[in-house]
Each structure stands twice: as structure tokens, then as C-alpha cells.
mmCIF file with all atom_site columns, C-alpha atoms in Angstrom:
data_model
loop_
_atom_site.group_PDB
_atom_site.id
_atom_site.type_symbol
_atom_site.label_atom_id
_atom_site.label_alt_id
_atom_site.label_comp_id
_atom_site.label_asym_id
_atom_site.label_entity_id
_atom_site.label_seq_id
_atom_site.pdbx_PDB_ins_code
_atom_site.Cartn_x
_atom_site.Cartn_y
_atom_site.Cartn_z
_atom_site.occupancy
_atom_site.B_iso_or_equiv
_atom_site.pdbx_formal_charge
_atom_site.auth_seq_id
_atom_site.auth_comp_id
_atom_site.auth_asym_id
_atom_site.auth_atom_id
_atom_site.pdbx_PDB_model_num
ATOM 1   C CA . MET M 1 1   ? -64.151 -15.381 22.912 1.00 50.00 ? 1   MET M CA 1
ATOM 2   C CA . SER M 1 2   ? -62.596 -12.677 25.297 1.00 49.00 ? 2   SER M CA 1
ATOM 3   C CA . SER M 1 3   ? -59.707 -15.072 26.172 1.00 51.00 ? 3   SER M CA 1
ATOM 4   C CA . ASP M 1 4   ? -58.638 -15.641 23.075 1.00 51.00 ? 4   ASP M CA 1
ATOM 5   C CA . ARG M 1 5   ? -58.507 -11.518 22.628 1.00 53.00 ? 5   ARG M CA 1
ATOM 6   C CA . SER M 1 6   ? -56.709 -11.321 26.166 1.00 50.00 ? 6   SER M CA 1
ATOM 7   C CA . SER M 1 7   ? -54.424 -13.809 24.282 1.00 48.00 ? 7   SER M CA 1
ATOM 8   C CA . LEU M 1 8   ? -53.530 -12.111 20.790 1.00 47.00 ? 8   LEU M CA 1
ATOM 9   C CA . SER M 1 9   ? -53.648 -9.022  23.100 1.00 52.00 ? 9   SER M CA 1
ATOM 10  C CA . ALA M 1 10  ? -51.037 -10.756 25.193 1.00 52.00 ? 10  ALA M CA 1
ATOM 11  C CA . ASP M 1 11  ? -49.452 -12.101 22.067 1.00 59.00 ? 11  ASP M CA 1
ATOM 12  C CA . THR M 1 12  ? -48.745 -8.924  20.522 1.00 62.00 ? 12  THR M CA 1
ATOM 13  C CA . SER M 1 13  ? -47.313 -7.616  23.490 1.00 64.00 ? 13  SER M CA 1
ATOM 14  C CA . THR M 1 14  ? -44.952 -9.841  23.666 1.00 71.00 ? 14  THR M CA 1
ATOM 15  C CA . THR M 1 15  ? -43.856 -9.576  19.956 1.00 73.00 ? 15  THR M CA 1
ATOM 16  C CA . TRP M 1 16  ? -43.853 -5.420  20.222 1.00 73.00 ? 16  TRP M CA 1
ATOM 17  C CA . GLU M 1 17  ? -41.199 -6.009  23.276 1.00 77.00 ? 17  GLU M CA 1
ATOM 18  C CA . VAL M 1 18  ? -39.310 -8.400  21.776 1.00 69.00 ? 18  VAL M CA 1
ATOM 19  C CA . PHE M 1 19  ? -39.276 -6.082  18.349 1.00 75.00 ? 19  PHE M CA 1
ATOM 20  C CA . ARG M 1 20  ? -38.386 -2.653  21.078 1.00 81.00 ? 20  ARG M CA 1
ATOM 21  C CA . ASN M 1 21  ? -35.849 -4.485  22.542 1.00 80.00 ? 21  ASN M CA 1
ATOM 22  C CA . VAL M 1 22  ? -33.911 -5.966  19.299 1.00 83.00 ? 22  VAL M CA 1
ATOM 23  C CA . ARG M 1 23  ? -34.640 -2.196  17.879 1.00 88.00 ? 23  ARG M CA 1
ATOM 24  C CA . ASN M 1 24  ? -33.045 -0.882  21.032 1.00 89.00 ? 24  ASN M CA 1
ATOM 25  C CA . GLU M 1 25  ? -29.804 -3.409  20.164 1.00 89.00 ? 25  GLU M CA 1
ATOM 26  C CA . ALA M 1 26  ? -29.813 -2.560  16.697 1.00 90.00 ? 26  ALA M CA 1
ATOM 27  C CA . ILE M 1 27  ? -29.214 1.077   17.189 1.00 92.00 ? 27  ILE M CA 1
ATOM 28  C CA . GLY M 1 28  ? -26.787 0.287   20.222 1.00 92.00 ? 28  GLY M CA 1
ATOM 29  C CA . GLY M 1 29  ? -25.014 -1.948  17.935 1.00 91.00 ? 29  GLY M CA 1
ATOM 30  C CA . PHE M 1 30  ? -25.175 0.355   15.408 1.00 94.00 ? 30  PHE M CA 1
ATOM 31  C CA . SER M 1 31  ? -23.633 3.185   17.843 1.00 94.00 ? 31  SER M CA 1
ATOM 32  C CA . ALA M 1 32  ? -20.862 0.996   18.934 1.00 93.00 ? 32  ALA M CA 1
ATOM 33  C CA . GLY M 1 33  ? -19.632 0.680   15.839 1.00 92.00 ? 33  GLY M CA 1
ATOM 34  C CA . ILE M 1 34  ? -19.355 4.508   14.551 1.00 95.00 ? 34  ILE M CA 1
ATOM 35  C CA . ILE M 1 35  ? -17.996 5.197   18.091 1.00 96.00 ? 35  ILE M CA 1
ATOM 36  C CA . GLY M 1 36  ? -15.406 2.078   17.754 1.00 94.00 ? 36  GLY M CA 1
ATOM 37  C CA . THR M 1 37  ? -14.700 2.563   14.262 1.00 93.00 ? 37  THR M CA 1
ATOM 38  C CA . PHE M 1 38  ? -13.262 6.775   14.809 1.00 94.00 ? 38  PHE M CA 1
ATOM 39  C CA . ILE M 1 39  ? -12.038 6.074   18.467 1.00 95.00 ? 39  ILE M CA 1
ATOM 40  C CA . GLY M 1 40  ? -10.044 2.608   17.330 1.00 94.00 ? 40  GLY M CA 1
ATOM 41  C CA . PHE M 1 41  ? -9.047  3.491   13.791 1.00 93.00 ? 41  PHE M CA 1
ATOM 42  C CA . PRO M 1 42  ? -6.460  5.844   14.377 1.00 95.00 ? 42  PRO M CA 1
ATOM 43  C CA . LEU M 1 43  ? -4.318  3.085   16.130 1.00 94.00 ? 43  LEU M CA 1
ATOM 44  C CA . ASP M 1 44  ? -5.436  0.535   13.497 1.00 89.00 ? 44  ASP M CA 1
ATOM 45  C CA . THR M 1 45  ? -3.683  2.561   11.112 1.00 91.00 ? 45  THR M CA 1
ATOM 46  C CA . ILE M 1 46  ? 0.222   3.068   12.516 1.00 92.00 ? 46  ILE M CA 1
ATOM 47  C CA . LYS M 1 47  ? -0.119  -0.813  13.519 1.00 89.00 ? 47  LYS M CA 1
ATOM 48  C CA . THR M 1 48  ? -0.797  -1.517  9.624  1.00 84.00 ? 48  THR M CA 1
ATOM 49  C CA . ARG M 1 49  ? 1.143   0.995   8.383  1.00 86.00 ? 49  ARG M CA 1
ATOM 50  C CA . MET M 1 50  ? 4.560   -1.146  11.079 1.00 86.00 ? 50  MET M CA 1
ATOM 51  C CA . GLN M 1 51  ? 3.234   -3.977  9.383  1.00 81.00 ? 51  GLN M CA 1
ATOM 52  C CA . THR M 1 52  ? 3.441   -2.974  5.824  1.00 78.00 ? 52  THR M CA 1
ATOM 53  C CA . ASP M 1 53  ? 5.683   0.144   5.578  1.00 73.00 ? 53  ASP M CA 1
ATOM 54  C CA . LYS M 1 54  ? 8.222   -0.612  2.961  1.00 65.00 ? 54  LYS M CA 1
ATOM 55  C CA . GLN M 1 55  ? 10.885  2.248   3.812  1.00 60.00 ? 55  GLN M CA 1
ATOM 56  C CA . VAL M 1 56  ? 11.737  0.513   6.588  1.00 55.00 ? 56  VAL M CA 1
ATOM 57  C CA . PRO M 1 57  ? 14.311  -1.812  6.688  1.00 56.00 ? 57  PRO M CA 1
ATOM 58  C CA . ARG M 1 58  ? 13.421  -6.079  8.427  1.00 54.00 ? 58  ARG M CA 1
ATOM 59  C CA . THR M 1 59  ? 14.866  -6.811  11.295 1.00 54.00 ? 59  THR M CA 1
ATOM 60  C CA . SER M 1 60  ? 14.604  -10.693 11.731 1.00 47.00 ? 60  SER M CA 1
ATOM 61  C CA . ASN M 1 61  ? 10.432  -11.205 10.693 1.00 50.00 ? 61  ASN M CA 1
ATOM 62  C CA . PHE M 1 62  ? 9.779   -7.497  12.497 1.00 48.00 ? 62  PHE M CA 1
ATOM 63  C CA . ARG M 1 63  ? 9.881   -4.486  11.238 1.00 49.00 ? 63  ARG M CA 1
ATOM 64  C CA . SER M 1 64  ? 12.583  -1.643  13.420 1.00 55.00 ? 64  SER M CA 1
ATOM 65  C CA . LEU M 1 65  ? 10.243  1.185   13.374 1.00 70.00 ? 65  LEU M CA 1
ATOM 66  C CA . SER M 1 66  ? 8.401   2.535   16.744 1.00 85.00 ? 66  SER M CA 1
ATOM 67  C CA . MET M 1 67  ? 4.717   3.436   17.040 1.00 90.00 ? 67  MET M CA 1
ATOM 68  C CA . VAL M 1 68  ? 6.037   7.435   18.541 1.00 91.00 ? 68  VAL M CA 1
ATOM 69  C CA . ALA M 1 69  ? 8.312   7.187   14.957 1.00 89.00 ? 69  ALA M CA 1
ATOM 70  C CA . THR M 1 70  ? 5.261   5.955   12.389 1.00 91.00 ? 70  THR M CA 1
ATOM 71  C CA . THR M 1 71  ? 2.407   8.120   14.222 1.00 93.00 ? 71  THR M CA 1
ATOM 72  C CA . ARG M 1 72  ? 5.350   11.112  13.563 1.00 92.00 ? 72  ARG M CA 1
ATOM 73  C CA . ARG M 1 73  ? 5.834   9.823   9.887  1.00 90.00 ? 73  ARG M CA 1
ATOM 74  C CA . ILE M 1 74  ? 1.805   9.674   9.001  1.00 92.00 ? 74  ILE M CA 1
ATOM 75  C CA . LEU M 1 75  ? 1.310   13.333  10.913 1.00 93.00 ? 75  LEU M CA 1
ATOM 76  C CA . GLU M 1 76  ? 4.357   14.707  8.723  1.00 92.00 ? 76  GLU M CA 1
ATOM 77  C CA . SER M 1 77  ? 3.876   13.168  5.490  1.00 91.00 ? 77  SER M CA 1
ATOM 78  C CA . GLU M 1 78  ? -0.228  12.900  5.581  1.00 92.00 ? 78  GLU M CA 1
ATOM 79  C CA . GLY M 1 79  ? -1.468  15.146  8.573  1.00 93.00 ? 79  GLY M CA 1
ATOM 80  C CA . TRP M 1 80  ? -4.063  14.102  11.217 1.00 92.00 ? 80  TRP M CA 1
ATOM 81  C CA . ARG M 1 81  ? -6.410  13.035  7.926  1.00 93.00 ? 81  ARG M CA 1
ATOM 82  C CA . GLY M 1 82  ? -3.329  10.459  7.645  1.00 93.00 ? 82  GLY M CA 1
ATOM 83  C CA . PHE M 1 83  ? -4.744  8.611   10.726 1.00 94.00 ? 83  PHE M CA 1
ATOM 84  C CA . TYR M 1 84  ? -8.032  8.483   8.733  1.00 94.00 ? 84  TYR M CA 1
ATOM 85  C CA . ARG M 1 85  ? -7.606  7.882   5.448  1.00 89.00 ? 85  ARG M CA 1
ATOM 86  C CA . GLY M 1 86  ? -9.892  5.244   4.503  1.00 85.00 ? 86  GLY M CA 1
ATOM 87  C CA . VAL M 1 87  ? -12.265 5.048   7.294  1.00 90.00 ? 87  VAL M CA 1
ATOM 88  C CA . VAL M 1 88  ? -15.134 4.763   5.464  1.00 89.00 ? 88  VAL M CA 1
ATOM 89  C CA . PRO M 1 89  ? -15.361 1.088   4.573  1.00 82.00 ? 89  PRO M CA 1
ATOM 90  C CA . PRO M 1 90  ? -14.611 0.002   8.301  1.00 84.00 ? 90  PRO M CA 1
ATOM 91  C CA . LEU M 1 91  ? -17.195 2.763   9.009  1.00 90.00 ? 91  LEU M CA 1
ATOM 92  C CA . VAL M 1 92  ? -19.823 0.833   7.277  1.00 88.00 ? 92  VAL M CA 1
ATOM 93  C CA . SER M 1 93  ? -18.666 -2.335  7.955  1.00 83.00 ? 93  SER M CA 1
ATOM 94  C CA . LEU M 1 94  ? -18.039 -2.424  11.283 1.00 86.00 ? 94  LEU M CA 1
ATOM 95  C CA . SER M 1 95  ? -21.582 -0.349  11.814 1.00 91.00 ? 95  SER M CA 1
ATOM 96  C CA . LEU M 1 96  ? -23.558 -3.195  10.106 1.00 88.00 ? 96  LEU M CA 1
ATOM 97  C CA . LEU M 1 97  ? -20.961 -6.326  11.503 1.00 88.00 ? 97  LEU M CA 1
ATOM 98  C CA . ASN M 1 98  ? -22.363 -4.363  15.011 1.00 91.00 ? 98  ASN M CA 1
ATOM 99  C CA . THR M 1 99  ? -25.911 -3.813  14.525 1.00 92.00 ? 99  THR M CA 1
ATOM 100 C CA . ILE M 1 100 ? -26.126 -7.486  12.739 1.00 88.00 ? 100 ILE M CA 1
ATOM 101 C CA . ASN M 1 101 ? -24.379 -8.455  15.513 1.00 89.00 ? 101 ASN M CA 1
ATOM 102 C CA . PHE M 1 102 ? -26.272 -7.294  18.885 1.00 89.00 ? 102 PHE M CA 1
ATOM 103 C CA . ALA M 1 103 ? -29.571 -7.360  17.015 1.00 89.00 ? 103 ALA M CA 1
ATOM 104 C CA . SER M 1 104 ? -29.264 -10.946 15.930 1.00 87.00 ? 104 SER M CA 1
ATOM 105 C CA . TYR M 1 105 ? -27.751 -12.237 19.268 1.00 87.00 ? 105 TYR M CA 1
ATOM 106 C CA . ALA M 1 106 ? -30.851 -10.281 21.342 1.00 87.00 ? 106 ALA M CA 1
ATOM 107 C CA . HIS M 1 107 ? -33.022 -11.914 19.135 1.00 86.00 ? 107 HIS M CA 1
ATOM 108 C CA . ILE M 1 108 ? -31.618 -15.347 20.061 1.00 88.00 ? 108 ILE M CA 1
ATOM 109 C CA . ARG M 1 109 ? -31.775 -14.840 23.656 1.00 86.00 ? 109 ARG M CA 1
ATOM 110 C CA . GLU M 1 110 ? -35.281 -14.153 23.747 1.00 86.00 ? 110 GLU M CA 1
ATOM 111 C CA . HIS M 1 111 ? -35.744 -17.041 21.200 1.00 86.00 ? 111 HIS M CA 1
ATOM 112 C CA . LEU M 1 112 ? -34.002 -19.171 24.055 1.00 90.00 ? 112 LEU M CA 1
ATOM 113 C CA . ASN M 1 113 ? -35.251 -17.519 27.051 1.00 85.00 ? 113 ASN M CA 1
ATOM 114 C CA . ALA M 1 114 ? -32.030 -16.618 28.113 1.00 85.00 ? 114 ALA M CA 1
ATOM 115 C CA . ALA M 1 115 ? -31.714 -15.144 31.507 1.00 82.00 ? 115 ALA M CA 1
ATOM 116 C CA . HIS M 1 116 ? -30.199 -12.133 32.121 1.00 79.00 ? 116 HIS M CA 1
ATOM 117 C CA . GLY M 1 117 ? -26.564 -12.774 33.641 1.00 80.00 ? 117 GLY M CA 1
ATOM 118 C CA . TRP M 1 118 ? -24.655 -15.931 33.166 1.00 83.00 ? 118 TRP M CA 1
ATOM 119 C CA . ASP M 1 119 ? -26.559 -18.508 31.930 1.00 84.00 ? 119 ASP M CA 1
ATOM 120 C CA . VAL M 1 120 ? -25.388 -21.192 29.111 1.00 92.00 ? 120 VAL M CA 1
ATOM 121 C CA . ARG M 1 121 ? -28.404 -19.813 26.633 1.00 91.00 ? 121 ARG M CA 1
ATOM 122 C CA . ASN M 1 122 ? -26.428 -16.880 26.153 1.00 89.00 ? 122 ASN M CA 1
ATOM 123 C CA . ALA M 1 123 ? -23.088 -18.837 25.406 1.00 90.00 ? 123 ALA M CA 1
ATOM 124 C CA . VAL M 1 124 ? -25.068 -20.196 22.793 1.00 92.00 ? 124 VAL M CA 1
ATOM 125 C CA . ALA M 1 125 ? -27.000 -17.800 21.425 1.00 89.00 ? 125 ALA M CA 1
ATOM 126 C CA . GLY M 1 126 ? -22.395 -16.309 21.091 1.00 87.00 ? 126 GLY M CA 1
ATOM 127 C CA . SER M 1 127 ? -21.795 -19.544 19.296 1.00 90.00 ? 127 SER M CA 1
ATOM 128 C CA . ILE M 1 128 ? -24.540 -19.295 16.721 1.00 90.00 ? 128 ILE M CA 1
ATOM 129 C CA . ILE M 1 129 ? -23.606 -15.249 15.548 1.00 88.00 ? 129 ILE M CA 1
ATOM 130 C CA . GLY M 1 130 ? -20.138 -15.950 15.914 1.00 88.00 ? 130 GLY M CA 1
ATOM 131 C CA . PRO M 1 131 ? -19.293 -17.546 12.148 1.00 88.00 ? 131 PRO M CA 1
ATOM 132 C CA . ILE M 1 132 ? -21.629 -14.873 10.917 1.00 81.00 ? 132 ILE M CA 1
ATOM 133 C CA . ALA M 1 133 ? -19.544 -12.272 12.247 1.00 83.00 ? 133 ALA M CA 1
ATOM 134 C CA . SER M 1 134 ? -16.441 -13.430 11.707 1.00 85.00 ? 134 SER M CA 1
ATOM 135 C CA . ILE M 1 135 ? -17.209 -13.927 7.688  1.00 83.00 ? 135 ILE M CA 1
ATOM 136 C CA . ILE M 1 136 ? -18.442 -10.182 7.669  1.00 76.00 ? 136 ILE M CA 1
ATOM 137 C CA . SER M 1 137 ? -14.795 -9.026  9.650  1.00 79.00 ? 137 SER M CA 1
ATOM 138 C CA . THR M 1 138 ? -12.768 -11.016 7.849  1.00 84.00 ? 138 THR M CA 1
ATOM 139 C CA . VAL M 1 139 ? -13.947 -9.339  4.956  1.00 78.00 ? 139 VAL M CA 1
ATOM 140 C CA . GLU M 1 140 ? -13.611 -6.149  6.227  1.00 71.00 ? 140 GLU M CA 1
ATOM 141 C CA . HIS M 1 141 ? -10.000 -6.375  7.464  1.00 74.00 ? 141 HIS M CA 1
ATOM 142 C CA . MET M 1 142 ? -8.910  -7.935  4.242  1.00 79.00 ? 142 MET M CA 1
ATOM 143 C CA . ALA M 1 143 ? -10.128 -4.815  2.076  1.00 74.00 ? 143 ALA M CA 1
ATOM 144 C CA . LYS M 1 144 ? -8.682  -2.394  5.373  1.00 68.00 ? 144 LYS M CA 1
ATOM 145 C CA . VAL M 1 145 ? -5.355  -3.856  4.723  1.00 72.00 ? 145 VAL M CA 1
ATOM 146 C CA . SER M 1 146 ? -5.631  -3.027  0.363  1.00 76.00 ? 146 SER M CA 1
ATOM 147 C CA . ASN M 1 147 ? -6.710  0.112   0.854  1.00 70.00 ? 147 ASN M CA 1
ATOM 148 C CA . ILE M 1 148 ? -3.907  1.244   3.192  1.00 67.00 ? 148 ILE M CA 1
ATOM 149 C CA . SER M 1 149 ? -1.391  -0.622  0.960  1.00 69.00 ? 149 SER M CA 1
ATOM 150 C CA . ARG M 1 150 ? -2.611  1.299   -1.836 1.00 71.00 ? 150 ARG M CA 1
ATOM 151 C CA . THR M 1 151 ? -2.081  4.613   -0.021 1.00 65.00 ? 151 THR M CA 1
ATOM 152 C CA . ILE M 1 152 ? 1.646   4.039   1.266  1.00 63.00 ? 152 ILE M CA 1
ATOM 153 C CA . ASP M 1 153 ? 2.216   3.134   -2.658 1.00 65.00 ? 153 ASP M CA 1
ATOM 154 C CA . SER M 1 154 ? 1.044   6.201   -3.511 1.00 67.00 ? 154 SER M CA 1
ATOM 155 C CA . CYS M 1 155 ? 2.488   8.141   -0.801 1.00 62.00 ? 155 CYS M CA 1
ATOM 156 C CA . MET M 1 156 ? 6.211   6.636   -2.283 1.00 60.00 ? 156 MET M CA 1
ATOM 157 C CA . ASP M 1 157 ? 5.501   6.729   -5.160 1.00 63.00 ? 157 ASP M CA 1
ATOM 158 C CA . GLN M 1 158 ? 4.318   10.339  -4.765 1.00 63.00 ? 158 GLN M CA 1
ATOM 159 C CA . ARG M 1 159 ? 8.179   10.585  -3.018 1.00 57.00 ? 159 ARG M CA 1
ATOM 160 C CA . MET M 1 160 ? 10.558  9.678   -5.737 1.00 57.00 ? 160 MET M CA 1
#
């Protein structure tokens, strides 16, 4: 009977350890989503504006506006807020995406008993999570580009 209790105690201890690890990874993923979005979103806004700006004439397949000129145009027409216009959907989706990715990866690694460092089971865990991440991130990117395009159109309408 005492061996059953110690076995149950060991199983419970291991379960809580796995839960704590997954919880910590989820918190890390959520934090990474927030921080990464706030750091990268202005550059992404500039890139997307360079790709979608209708005022800039095309030179072959590329727009002829530089990154510096695009940055200046956003600052002059919209101020600093223009770099973060539309940040909420990516902030939510990337925080969710990273939370799911980090926690799922940790859970699958634990399930596969993957070692720290290089282990083929780490690659398997990443391969399982990859398709889930791509579905979420594809939807997020489509929504972001659509939102930025609407913003550009509304700014263009105000100028006319």
C-alpha cells in the first residue's frame, strides 16, 4: 500500500513539474509575443507601406521609395502613432501564437522525453508544432496587410 502511495506521489510530482514547465513556457511565449510585436511592428509597417503605397511610381517590379523616405512620409503624415496603427490584431494574434507555440513545444518535448540541447526528438516536436503556427500566422499577416491597406486608402482619400 505504501508503494502505491509513493508511486502516486511521484506521478503527481512529475505532473506538476510538467505543468509548471509548460506554464512557464506559455508565459515566456506570451511575453515574447508582446515585446516582439512592439519592437518589430514599426519596421513591418514601413516594409508594408513600401510594398503597397499607391502614390509611388513603379520601377519594374519594385517601388522606388526608400526606407528613409517611407519613414519620413509616415512621420509627416501620421506622426509616431502611424508606426503602430493597427498593432492590436497582431499583438493579440502573435501573443496567442507564441503562447501556443512555446507551451505546445514544451509539452510535446516532455511527452517525447527529449533531452536539452540537440536531440532528434526536439526536431520532431518542432515539426509537430510548425503547421499549427503557420495557420495562425498566415491569418494574422493577411489581416495586417488588409488593415494597413485600408489605412493607406483612408489617408489618400483625406489628401484629395
